[in-house]
Short mmCIF file of C-alpha atoms and ligand atoms in Angstrom, two decimals:
data_model
loop_
_atom_site.label_atom_id
_atom_site.label_comp_id
_atom_site.label_asym_id
_atom_site.label_seq_id
_atom_site.Cartn_x
_atom_site.Cartn_y
_atom_site.Cartn_z
CA UNK A 1 113.81 49.18 90.15
CA UNK A 2 110.17 47.84 90.31
CA UNK A 3 108.49 45.17 88.37
CA UNK A 4 106.11 47.86 86.40
CA UNK A 5 109.37 49.34 85.60
CA UNK A 6 111.26 46.60 84.40
CA UNK A 7 107.55 45.70 82.98
CA UNK A 8 107.17 48.96 81.01
CA UNK A 9 111.18 48.57 79.78
CA UNK A 10 110.57 45.19 78.30
CA UNK A 11 106.99 45.80 76.74
CA UNK A 12 109.19 47.75 73.85
CA UNK A 13 110.79 44.97 73.00
CA UNK A 14 108.54 44.02 69.88
CA UNK A 15 107.80 47.22 69.02
CA UNK A 16 111.84 47.94 68.90
CA UNK A 17 112.12 44.71 67.09
CA UNK A 18 110.74 46.20 64.08
CA UNK A 19 110.33 49.99 65.04
CA UNK A 20 114.10 50.14 66.38
CA UNK A 21 115.96 50.15 63.22
CA UNK A 22 119.04 52.01 61.87
CA UNK A 23 117.58 55.10 61.86
CA UNK A 24 116.37 55.28 65.45
CA UNK A 25 119.55 53.98 67.20
CA UNK A 26 122.01 56.05 65.39
CA UNK A 27 119.35 58.71 66.47
CA UNK A 28 119.52 57.60 70.18
CA UNK A 29 123.85 57.15 69.87
CA UNK A 30 123.79 60.39 68.37
CA UNK A 31 121.99 61.72 71.13
CA UNK A 32 123.75 60.07 73.51
CA UNK A 33 127.16 61.72 72.07
CA UNK A 34 125.56 64.96 72.47
CA UNK A 35 125.06 64.89 76.20
CA UNK A 36 128.51 63.61 76.73
CA UNK A 37 129.93 66.41 75.14
CA UNK A 38 127.13 68.84 76.87
CA UNK A 39 127.75 67.48 80.39
CA UNK A 40 131.58 67.18 79.77
CA UNK A 41 132.42 69.73 82.82
CA UNK A 42 130.24 67.59 85.23
CA UNK A 43 131.90 64.53 83.94
CA UNK A 44 135.28 66.12 84.97
CA UNK A 45 133.96 67.14 88.40
CA UNK A 46 132.14 63.43 89.14
CA UNK A 47 135.17 61.51 88.30
CA UNK A 48 137.52 64.23 90.41
CA UNK A 49 134.75 64.09 93.28
CA UNK A 50 134.80 60.15 92.57
CA UNK A 51 138.34 58.96 92.20
CA UNK A 52 140.73 62.42 92.05
CA UNK A 53 141.06 61.76 88.66
CA UNK A 54 143.12 64.48 86.43
CA UNK A 55 140.84 65.89 83.91
CA UNK A 56 143.60 64.88 81.20
CA UNK A 57 142.86 61.30 82.18
CA UNK A 58 138.95 61.71 82.45
CA UNK A 59 139.15 63.32 79.01
CA UNK A 60 141.41 60.30 78.16
CA UNK A 61 140.12 57.06 79.64
CA UNK A 62 136.68 57.68 80.35
CA UNK A 63 135.11 60.27 77.86
CA UNK A 64 136.91 59.86 74.72
CA UNK A 65 136.23 55.75 74.85
CA UNK A 66 132.59 56.18 74.90
CA UNK A 67 132.73 58.81 72.03
CA UNK A 68 135.05 56.78 70.27
CA UNK A 69 132.77 53.62 70.54
CA UNK A 70 130.11 55.89 69.28
CA UNK A 71 132.29 57.14 66.30
CA UNK A 72 133.15 53.33 65.22
CA UNK A 73 129.81 52.25 65.83
CA UNK A 74 127.85 54.86 64.06
CA UNK A 75 130.39 54.17 60.62
CA UNK A 76 129.58 50.53 60.83
CA UNK A 77 126.43 49.88 61.86
CA UNK A 78 124.72 49.76 59.06
CA UNK A 79 126.98 46.86 57.86
CA UNK A 80 126.77 45.36 61.30
CA UNK A 81 123.08 45.26 60.75
CA UNK A 82 122.80 43.78 57.77
CA UNK A 83 120.97 40.48 56.78
CA UNK A 84 123.41 38.44 55.76
CA UNK A 85 123.21 35.76 53.05
CA UNK A 86 125.27 32.23 53.61
CA UNK A 87 126.08 29.59 50.55
CA UNK A 88 124.22 26.67 50.88
CA UNK A 89 125.55 23.02 51.88
CA UNK A 90 125.67 20.37 49.48
CA UNK A 91 122.74 19.07 51.21
CA UNK A 92 120.93 22.17 51.18
CA UNK A 93 120.74 22.68 47.46
CA UNK A 94 117.56 24.43 46.83
CA UNK A 95 117.49 26.77 50.14
CA UNK A 96 118.40 30.15 50.73
CA UNK A 97 119.84 31.19 54.11
CA UNK A 98 120.24 33.94 55.79
CA UNK A 99 121.61 35.85 58.93
CA UNK A 100 119.36 38.04 60.62
CA UNK A 101 121.20 39.65 63.56
CA UNK A 102 117.84 40.89 65.80
CA UNK A 103 117.99 42.71 69.42
CA UNK A 104 118.38 40.03 72.45
CA UNK A 105 115.93 41.84 73.99
CA UNK A 106 116.15 43.30 77.54
CA UNK A 107 119.31 43.84 78.81
CA UNK A 108 120.95 44.65 81.54
CA UNK A 109 124.48 46.27 81.95
CA UNK A 110 126.01 45.94 85.68
CA UNK A 111 129.38 48.52 86.04
CA UNK A 112 132.06 48.66 88.25
CA UNK A 113 133.88 51.85 90.28
CA UNK A 114 137.15 52.34 88.48
CA UNK A 115 136.20 53.32 85.52
CA UNK A 116 132.86 54.35 86.87
CA UNK A 117 131.44 56.23 83.42
CA UNK A 118 133.08 54.34 81.07
CA UNK A 119 132.68 51.07 82.01
CA UNK A 120 128.33 52.01 81.80
CA UNK A 121 128.33 54.09 78.64
CA UNK A 122 130.60 51.64 76.58
CA UNK A 123 128.70 48.70 76.98
CA UNK A 124 125.42 51.15 76.72
CA UNK A 125 126.30 51.84 73.01
CA UNK A 126 126.82 48.51 71.79
CA UNK A 127 122.93 47.80 73.63
CA UNK A 128 121.73 50.48 71.59
CA UNK A 129 123.29 49.68 68.58
CA UNK A 130 121.89 45.93 68.24
CA UNK A 131 118.72 47.28 69.20
CA UNK A 132 118.03 46.55 72.94
CA UNK A 133 116.16 48.44 75.36
CA UNK A 134 118.75 48.60 78.49
CA UNK A 135 118.49 48.95 82.23
CA UNK A 136 122.21 50.82 83.87
CA UNK A 137 123.49 50.23 86.85
CA UNK A 138 126.23 52.55 87.67
CA UNK A 139 128.68 51.76 91.00
CA UNK A 140 127.40 52.80 94.29
CA UNK A 141 131.47 53.44 94.97
CA UNK A 142 131.42 56.20 93.04
CA UNK A 143 128.24 57.79 93.29
CA UNK A 144 128.89 61.18 91.96
CA UNK A 145 129.38 59.65 88.96
CA UNK A 146 126.27 57.30 89.07
CA UNK A 147 124.01 60.60 89.81
CA UNK A 148 125.84 62.37 86.87
CA UNK A 149 124.61 59.52 84.39
CA UNK A 150 121.32 59.02 85.77
CA UNK A 151 120.83 63.27 84.58
CA UNK A 152 122.73 62.12 81.76
CA UNK A 153 121.00 59.36 80.52
CA UNK A 154 117.86 60.87 80.73
CA UNK A 155 118.80 63.87 79.21
CA UNK A 156 119.21 62.05 75.90
CA UNK A 157 117.24 59.18 75.83
CA UNK A 158 113.71 58.05 76.69
CA UNK A 159 112.94 55.97 79.96
CA UNK A 160 111.22 53.35 78.01
CA UNK A 161 114.43 52.84 76.43
CA UNK A 162 116.79 53.30 79.01
CA UNK A 163 116.71 53.09 82.53
CA UNK A 164 119.66 53.68 84.86
CA UNK A 165 119.36 52.25 88.52
CA UNK A 166 121.34 53.51 91.43
CA UNK A 167 122.39 51.37 94.11
CA UNK A 168 124.16 48.77 95.52
CA UNK A 169 124.48 45.21 95.72
CA UNK A 170 120.66 45.31 96.69
CA UNK A 171 119.82 46.68 94.10
CA UNK A 172 121.71 44.80 92.23
CA UNK A 173 120.39 41.58 93.61
CA UNK A 174 117.05 42.69 92.57
CA UNK A 175 118.33 43.30 89.24
CA UNK A 176 119.83 40.41 88.09
CA UNK A 177 116.22 38.11 89.67
CA UNK A 178 114.23 39.69 86.51
CA UNK A 179 114.07 37.87 83.84
CA UNK A 180 116.65 40.09 81.20
CA UNK A 181 117.56 38.70 78.28
CA UNK A 182 121.35 38.89 78.62
CA UNK A 183 123.35 40.88 81.39
CA UNK A 184 126.59 42.19 80.44
CA UNK A 185 128.91 42.39 83.90
CA UNK A 186 132.04 44.48 84.13
CA UNK A 187 133.89 43.47 87.96
CA UNK A 188 135.92 40.77 89.89
CA UNK A 189 135.83 37.28 89.30
CA UNK A 190 133.99 36.58 92.54
CA UNK A 191 130.59 38.72 91.67
CA UNK A 192 130.68 37.27 88.25
CA UNK A 193 130.46 33.98 89.61
CA UNK A 194 127.13 35.67 91.63
CA UNK A 195 126.25 36.97 88.65
CA UNK A 196 126.46 34.12 86.22
CA UNK A 197 124.49 31.98 89.40
CA UNK A 198 121.68 34.75 88.78
CA UNK A 199 121.79 34.56 84.87
CA UNK A 200 121.15 30.57 85.40
CA UNK A 201 118.02 30.99 87.09
CA UNK A 202 116.17 32.87 84.13
CA UNK A 203 118.69 31.63 81.30
CA UNK A 204 119.65 35.02 80.39
CA UNK A 205 123.36 34.63 78.36
CA UNK A 206 126.09 36.95 79.92
CA UNK A 207 129.19 38.59 79.19
CA UNK A 208 131.56 38.80 81.81
CA UNK A 209 134.45 41.19 81.86
CA UNK A 210 136.09 40.43 84.76
CA UNK A 211 139.94 41.25 86.37
CA UNK A 212 142.60 39.33 88.13
CA UNK A 213 146.50 39.47 87.84
CA UNK A 214 148.04 40.55 84.83
CA UNK A 215 151.66 39.81 84.08
CA UNK A 216 154.23 41.80 82.77
CA UNK A 217 157.52 39.69 81.25
CA UNK A 218 160.45 41.53 80.27
CA UNK A 219 162.38 39.00 78.06
CA UNK A 220 165.73 38.52 77.47
CA UNK A 221 165.65 41.32 74.45
CA UNK A 222 163.46 43.53 76.20
CA UNK A 223 164.18 47.18 75.48
CA UNK A 224 164.63 48.35 79.21
CA UNK A 225 163.90 51.88 78.94
CA UNK A 226 160.42 51.33 76.86
CA UNK A 227 159.32 48.80 79.04
CA UNK A 228 159.64 51.16 82.20
CA UNK A 229 157.62 53.50 80.33
CA UNK A 230 155.25 51.29 79.16
CA UNK A 231 154.94 49.95 82.78
CA UNK A 232 154.80 53.07 84.93
CA UNK A 233 151.98 54.57 82.57
CA UNK A 234 149.94 51.33 82.86
CA UNK A 235 150.56 50.75 86.09
CA UNK A 236 150.04 54.12 88.02
CA UNK A 237 147.27 55.51 85.36
CA UNK A 238 144.21 55.61 87.81
CA UNK A 239 146.57 54.95 90.79
CA UNK A 240 146.81 51.15 89.30
CA UNK A 241 142.76 50.84 89.50
CA UNK A 242 142.54 49.47 86.15
CA UNK A 243 141.81 45.84 85.08
CA UNK A 244 144.24 45.55 82.31
CA UNK A 245 146.94 47.27 84.92
CA UNK A 246 150.42 45.47 84.72
CA UNK A 247 150.01 43.77 88.18
CA UNK A 248 153.59 42.67 88.56
CA UNK A 249 156.88 42.15 85.93
CA UNK A 250 158.87 39.36 85.61
CA UNK A 251 162.58 40.68 84.71
CA UNK A 252 165.80 38.71 83.75
CA UNK A 253 167.78 38.77 87.17
CA UNK A 254 170.84 40.23 84.87
CA UNK A 255 168.85 43.32 84.42
CA UNK A 256 166.64 43.69 87.34
CA UNK A 257 168.68 47.09 88.76
CA UNK A 258 168.85 48.60 85.17
CA UNK A 259 165.21 48.10 85.14
CA UNK A 260 164.65 49.80 88.39
CA UNK A 261 166.55 52.47 87.62
CA UNK A 262 164.52 52.88 84.46
CA UNK A 263 161.29 52.60 86.40
CA UNK A 264 162.31 55.22 89.09
CA UNK A 265 163.14 57.68 86.00
CA UNK A 266 159.62 57.30 84.34
CA UNK A 267 157.93 57.28 87.33
CA UNK A 268 159.91 61.03 87.92
CA UNK A 269 159.53 62.06 84.61
CA UNK A 270 155.53 60.99 84.80
CA UNK A 271 154.48 62.46 88.41
CA UNK A 272 157.45 64.27 89.54
CA UNK A 273 159.69 63.85 92.67
CA UNK A 274 156.56 64.02 94.62
CA UNK A 275 153.47 62.60 93.17
CA UNK A 276 151.69 63.88 96.20
CA UNK A 277 151.81 67.13 94.10
CA UNK A 278 151.41 65.71 90.87
CA UNK A 279 148.25 66.87 88.57
CA UNK A 280 148.60 63.77 86.75
CA UNK A 281 147.83 61.33 89.30
CA UNK A 282 145.19 59.92 90.96
CA UNK A 283 143.80 58.44 93.90
CA UNK A 284 142.25 55.71 95.71
CA UNK A 285 138.82 55.33 95.42
CA UNK A 286 138.05 55.15 99.27
CA UNK A 287 138.80 54.24 102.42
CA UNK A 288 138.25 50.06 102.47
CA UNK A 289 140.37 50.16 99.11
CA UNK A 290 143.07 52.44 100.69
CA UNK A 291 143.49 49.96 103.95
CA UNK A 292 143.39 46.87 101.81
CA UNK A 293 146.22 48.25 99.81
CA UNK A 294 147.73 49.60 103.06
CA UNK A 295 147.80 46.39 104.47
CA UNK A 296 149.19 44.53 101.27
CA UNK A 297 152.00 47.09 101.21
CA UNK A 298 152.49 46.51 105.24
CA UNK A 299 152.39 42.56 105.07
CA UNK A 300 155.08 42.98 102.24
CA UNK A 301 156.93 45.40 104.02
CA UNK A 302 157.48 43.15 107.39
CA UNK A 303 157.69 39.85 105.35
CA UNK A 304 161.22 41.18 103.83
CA UNK A 305 160.16 42.88 100.74
CA UNK A 306 161.74 45.80 99.71
CA UNK A 307 160.19 49.53 98.99
CA UNK A 308 162.60 50.48 96.03
CA UNK A 309 160.15 53.56 95.27
CA UNK A 310 157.54 55.57 96.72
CA UNK A 311 155.55 54.13 100.09
CA UNK A 312 154.73 57.16 101.16
CA UNK A 313 150.35 56.77 102.10
CA UNK A 314 148.47 59.41 103.47
CA UNK A 315 144.80 57.96 104.68
CA UNK A 316 142.95 60.85 105.13
CA UNK A 317 144.14 61.99 100.82
CA UNK A 318 143.55 58.51 100.16
CA UNK A 319 147.14 59.07 98.49
CA UNK A 320 149.48 55.88 98.04
CA UNK A 321 152.69 56.76 96.47
CA UNK A 322 153.59 55.04 93.06
CA UNK A 323 155.38 52.06 94.73
CA UNK A 324 157.38 49.68 93.45
CA UNK A 325 158.29 45.93 95.81
CA UNK A 326 161.35 43.87 95.11
CA UNK A 327 161.77 40.47 96.88
CA UNK A 328 158.48 39.61 97.37
CA UNK A 329 157.71 36.02 97.79
CA UNK A 330 154.63 33.56 96.76
CA UNK A 331 152.87 33.42 99.99
CA UNK A 332 152.44 37.40 100.52
CA UNK A 333 149.00 39.07 99.47
CA UNK A 334 150.42 40.84 97.49
CA UNK A 335 151.43 37.74 95.24
CA UNK A 336 147.99 36.37 95.75
CA UNK A 337 145.07 38.88 95.23
CA UNK A 338 144.85 41.18 92.15
CA UNK A 339 146.63 44.46 93.30
CA UNK A 340 144.23 47.04 91.83
CA UNK A 341 146.56 49.74 93.26
CA UNK A 342 149.80 51.84 92.45
CA UNK A 343 151.87 48.51 94.15
CA UNK A 344 154.26 46.89 91.76
CA UNK A 345 156.43 43.91 92.54
CA UNK A 346 159.23 43.64 90.59
CA UNK A 347 160.75 39.95 91.02
CA UNK A 348 163.86 39.02 89.23
CA UNK A 349 163.78 35.49 87.63
CA UNK A 350 166.63 33.47 85.73
CA UNK A 351 164.38 30.88 83.84
CA UNK A 352 162.21 32.09 81.25
CA UNK A 353 160.19 28.81 80.90
CA UNK A 354 159.78 28.95 84.85
CA UNK A 355 158.08 32.36 84.93
CA UNK A 356 155.85 30.78 81.90
CA UNK A 357 154.93 27.56 83.95
CA UNK A 358 154.06 29.90 86.77
CA UNK A 359 151.80 31.77 84.95
CA UNK A 360 150.36 28.69 83.17
CA UNK A 361 149.39 27.29 86.48
CA UNK A 362 147.66 29.99 87.69
CA UNK A 363 144.26 32.03 86.59
CA UNK A 364 144.22 32.48 83.18
CA UNK A 365 145.12 36.99 82.72
CA UNK A 366 143.26 39.52 81.60
CA UNK A 367 145.82 40.61 79.74
CA UNK A 368 149.42 39.63 79.73
CA UNK A 369 152.15 41.96 78.46
CA UNK A 370 155.64 41.16 76.76
CA UNK A 371 158.53 43.20 76.50
CA UNK A 372 160.74 41.44 73.47
CA UNK A 373 162.48 42.58 70.42
CA UNK A 374 163.50 39.06 69.44
CA UNK A 375 160.50 37.82 67.17
CA UNK A 376 161.28 34.03 67.69
CA UNK A 377 160.70 35.17 71.67
CA UNK A 378 157.35 36.76 70.73
CA UNK A 379 156.36 34.10 68.82
CA UNK A 380 157.07 31.22 71.27
CA UNK A 381 155.44 33.20 74.21
CA UNK A 382 152.53 34.38 71.79
CA UNK A 383 151.63 30.91 71.02
CA UNK A 384 152.27 28.90 74.27
CA UNK A 385 150.16 31.42 76.70
CA UNK A 386 146.90 31.95 76.88
CA UNK A 387 144.77 35.43 78.03
CA UNK A 388 142.30 37.69 77.45
CA UNK A 389 145.24 39.80 75.41
CA UNK A 390 148.41 39.79 74.71
CA UNK A 391 150.60 43.29 74.78
CA UNK A 392 153.77 43.21 73.12
CA UNK A 393 156.00 46.16 73.65
CA UNK A 394 152.83 48.34 74.55
CA UNK A 395 150.46 47.88 77.67
CA UNK A 396 146.79 48.89 78.10
CA UNK A 397 146.17 50.48 74.56
CA UNK A 398 144.83 47.22 73.38
CA UNK A 399 141.66 48.42 75.16
CA UNK A 400 141.28 51.35 72.68
CA UNK A 401 141.62 49.36 69.47
CA UNK A 402 137.88 49.07 68.57
CA UNK A 403 138.85 46.29 65.41
CA UNK A 404 139.97 43.75 69.01
CA UNK A 405 137.71 42.07 70.88
CA UNK A 406 138.55 43.03 74.21
CA UNK A 407 137.51 40.16 77.24
CA UNK A 408 138.67 38.05 79.23
CA UNK A 409 138.89 33.98 79.08
CA UNK A 410 138.50 31.94 81.80
CA UNK A 411 138.79 33.66 85.55
CA UNK A 412 139.16 36.93 83.57
CA UNK A 413 135.63 36.62 81.97
CA UNK A 414 133.38 35.38 79.43
CA UNK A 415 132.54 36.79 75.68
CA UNK A 416 133.92 39.92 74.33
CA UNK A 417 133.27 44.06 73.81
CA UNK A 418 133.84 46.98 71.49
CA UNK A 419 132.98 47.33 68.10
CA UNK A 420 130.94 44.83 66.24
CA UNK A 421 131.86 42.09 69.20
CA UNK A 422 130.06 44.40 71.66
CA UNK A 423 127.56 44.45 69.02
CA UNK A 424 126.89 40.82 68.49
CA UNK A 425 126.88 40.09 72.44
CA UNK A 426 123.90 42.20 72.53
CA UNK A 427 122.63 40.60 69.40
CA UNK A 428 120.90 37.29 68.60
CA UNK A 429 122.16 36.33 64.93
CA UNK A 430 118.91 34.08 63.62
CA UNK A 431 119.34 31.88 61.11
CA UNK A 432 116.31 32.03 58.43
CA UNK A 433 116.61 28.98 56.22
CA UNK A 434 113.89 29.35 53.04
CA UNK A 435 113.31 26.30 51.25
CA UNK A 436 112.81 27.05 47.28
CA UNK A 437 113.42 23.54 45.62
CA UNK A 438 114.83 21.56 47.92
CA UNK A 439 114.85 17.78 48.05
CA UNK A 440 114.02 17.12 51.22
CA UNK A 441 110.75 15.87 50.46
CA UNK A 442 112.59 12.57 48.98
CA UNK A 443 113.89 11.04 51.94
CA UNK A 444 110.55 11.56 54.07
CA UNK A 445 108.70 8.45 55.45
CA UNK A 446 107.91 6.26 54.31
CA UNK A 447 110.71 4.67 53.98
CA UNK A 448 110.31 2.75 50.88
CA UNK A 449 113.37 0.53 49.58
CA UNK A 450 114.10 3.19 47.36
CA UNK A 451 114.00 6.31 50.17
CA UNK A 452 116.74 3.67 52.11
CA UNK A 453 119.07 3.34 49.04
CA UNK A 454 118.96 7.25 48.49
CA UNK A 455 119.45 7.13 52.39
CA UNK A 456 122.53 4.72 52.01
CA UNK A 457 123.63 7.10 49.60
CA UNK A 458 123.59 9.93 51.09
CA UNK A 459 125.34 8.47 54.05
CA UNK A 460 128.18 7.45 51.60
CA UNK A 461 128.69 10.83 50.04
CA UNK A 462 128.91 12.50 53.75
CA UNK A 463 131.42 10.40 54.83
P1 NAD B 501 132.47 44.29 91.83
O1 NAD B 501 132.37 43.11 91.49
O2 NAD B 501 132.83 44.43 93.40
O3 NAD B 501 131.58 45.56 91.45
C1 NAD B 501 130.85 45.34 90.31
C2 NAD B 501 129.41 45.76 90.58
O4 NAD B 501 129.10 44.55 90.88
C3 NAD B 501 128.86 46.96 90.87
O5 NAD B 501 128.09 47.83 90.30
C4 NAD B 501 128.55 46.37 92.29
O6 NAD B 501 127.22 47.16 92.39
C5 NAD B 501 128.15 44.76 91.88
N1 NAD B 501 127.92 43.87 93.09
C6 NAD B 501 129.18 44.02 94.24
N2 NAD B 501 128.55 42.97 94.89
C7 NAD B 501 127.25 42.23 94.11
C8 NAD B 501 126.70 40.92 94.82
N3 NAD B 501 127.44 40.40 95.78
N4 NAD B 501 125.73 40.75 94.00
C9 NAD B 501 125.68 41.39 92.98
N5 NAD B 501 125.55 42.63 92.22
C10 NAD B 501 127.22 42.88 93.34
O7 NAD B 501 133.59 45.29 91.37
P2 NAD B 501 134.69 46.17 91.83
O8 NAD B 501 134.98 46.36 92.72
O9 NAD B 501 133.95 47.31 91.81
O10 NAD B 501 135.62 46.43 90.46
C11 NAD B 501 136.63 45.89 90.34
C12 NAD B 501 137.09 44.54 89.35
O11 NAD B 501 136.44 44.39 88.16
C13 NAD B 501 138.20 44.36 89.52
O12 NAD B 501 138.45 42.83 89.64
C14 NAD B 501 139.07 44.60 87.91
O13 NAD B 501 139.95 43.79 87.26
C15 NAD B 501 137.21 44.28 87.24
N6 NAD B 501 137.48 45.08 86.32
C16 NAD B 501 137.32 44.44 84.75
C17 NAD B 501 136.78 45.41 84.28
C18 NAD B 501 136.82 44.50 82.45
O14 NAD B 501 136.70 45.43 81.61
N7 NAD B 501 137.66 42.91 82.05
C19 NAD B 501 136.86 46.53 83.50
C20 NAD B 501 137.05 47.15 85.31
C21 NAD B 501 137.06 46.37 86.53
#
């Protein structure tokens, strides 16, 4: 993006602050929704090209989340935009205070390749709702979707409100050097550090939606069938290339065999006996990621891990079967790195507290999943673990709940998206304090004896 193009977008900020009100934001979001509906067939085609994504999965995970975000935003936007009165504190009696949400200004959205449509346009919905001008940088690793986003956004929104800039690392680096007011980044923790370092130069605020390993714990009272179903769905949707996919599963040793049987049955139920010919199973995004996953699998196998389901790989088709591993060890890449593919280690445990200790010792996960029926165990694990979100007897679905903030903590991210949290990420809640009949004058210089006594009284009153 040229400096001039950025300047054009930034020049709109002052006008947008006053002229991009409720009606204009509503119109922009409605136009975006209309363009998404009009481009439905193209969206399906682009995702099929980039990720071999089945149509129904594209509908459910790329189109529906963005349309749902728009619908939810339109239903609540007027309330979110309201200037809110806050009560005066004792010392501030005689003043009137308000919170006025204002757009941050010109914002940058950088998207990853795994849900290349919804993770580019979802944050854009929040950016527009909050009244910003935006630059969207889709992922170069999903080129068909990236090109489609350019066309779709151009059809819906004027260039001085949203610009889509295509490109890879170089483009991203150039964009990060521009003085954006907020950067909303979705991607890996490693690049998240690069983004935060770049933001330090301009002091842009950041939202970092990152990744990492999201563990699943089957408690002693887990419903194995339900757990198998939810884990198979959460893990193998989009061929495991989901930031909140279950990365690995801890199962009580006594229940390992029964869980594996249930898991194999669920995989067969969802993808048939030959998932390659299933019309419900996606492909690995590119040769590099295929090679990474294959190397992980080969290393695990040669190190003594056992493949108890799947394992078949076809490089030309970028097909990797839904695969379940047992007997992995901590030195293997599959145990150290975010897997981000359809490979699921199942780890038998003897002591739940040791599992919790192991999770605590690692990076804070984006999601932690617990399968358990006993309330006391659920409460114990809720209270003693930390993660971006906790799913109990469920996987993935907290992403779809727009009354919940979505985001990570520590290594898995900073800030939150979705619904009002997305709106807030792109807004500055400006405090406005107005004097009406406050007694502040009583404390101003010159500090006479009476004022010194008054100051002492005030100190005593506050504490
Ligand atoms: P990535 O970090 O490699 O790339 C993300 C974006 O950053 C792309 O647009 C890319 O062009 C850009 N980029 C890459 N290297 C860069 C650099 N050095 N400087 C500046 N920009 C750069 O991530 P990815 O491979 O596209 O996505 C996978 C990762 O994203 C996984 O870790 C996954 O867990 C995470 N993820 C998180 C969420 C979430 O909502 N928390 C959602 C999806 C994916």
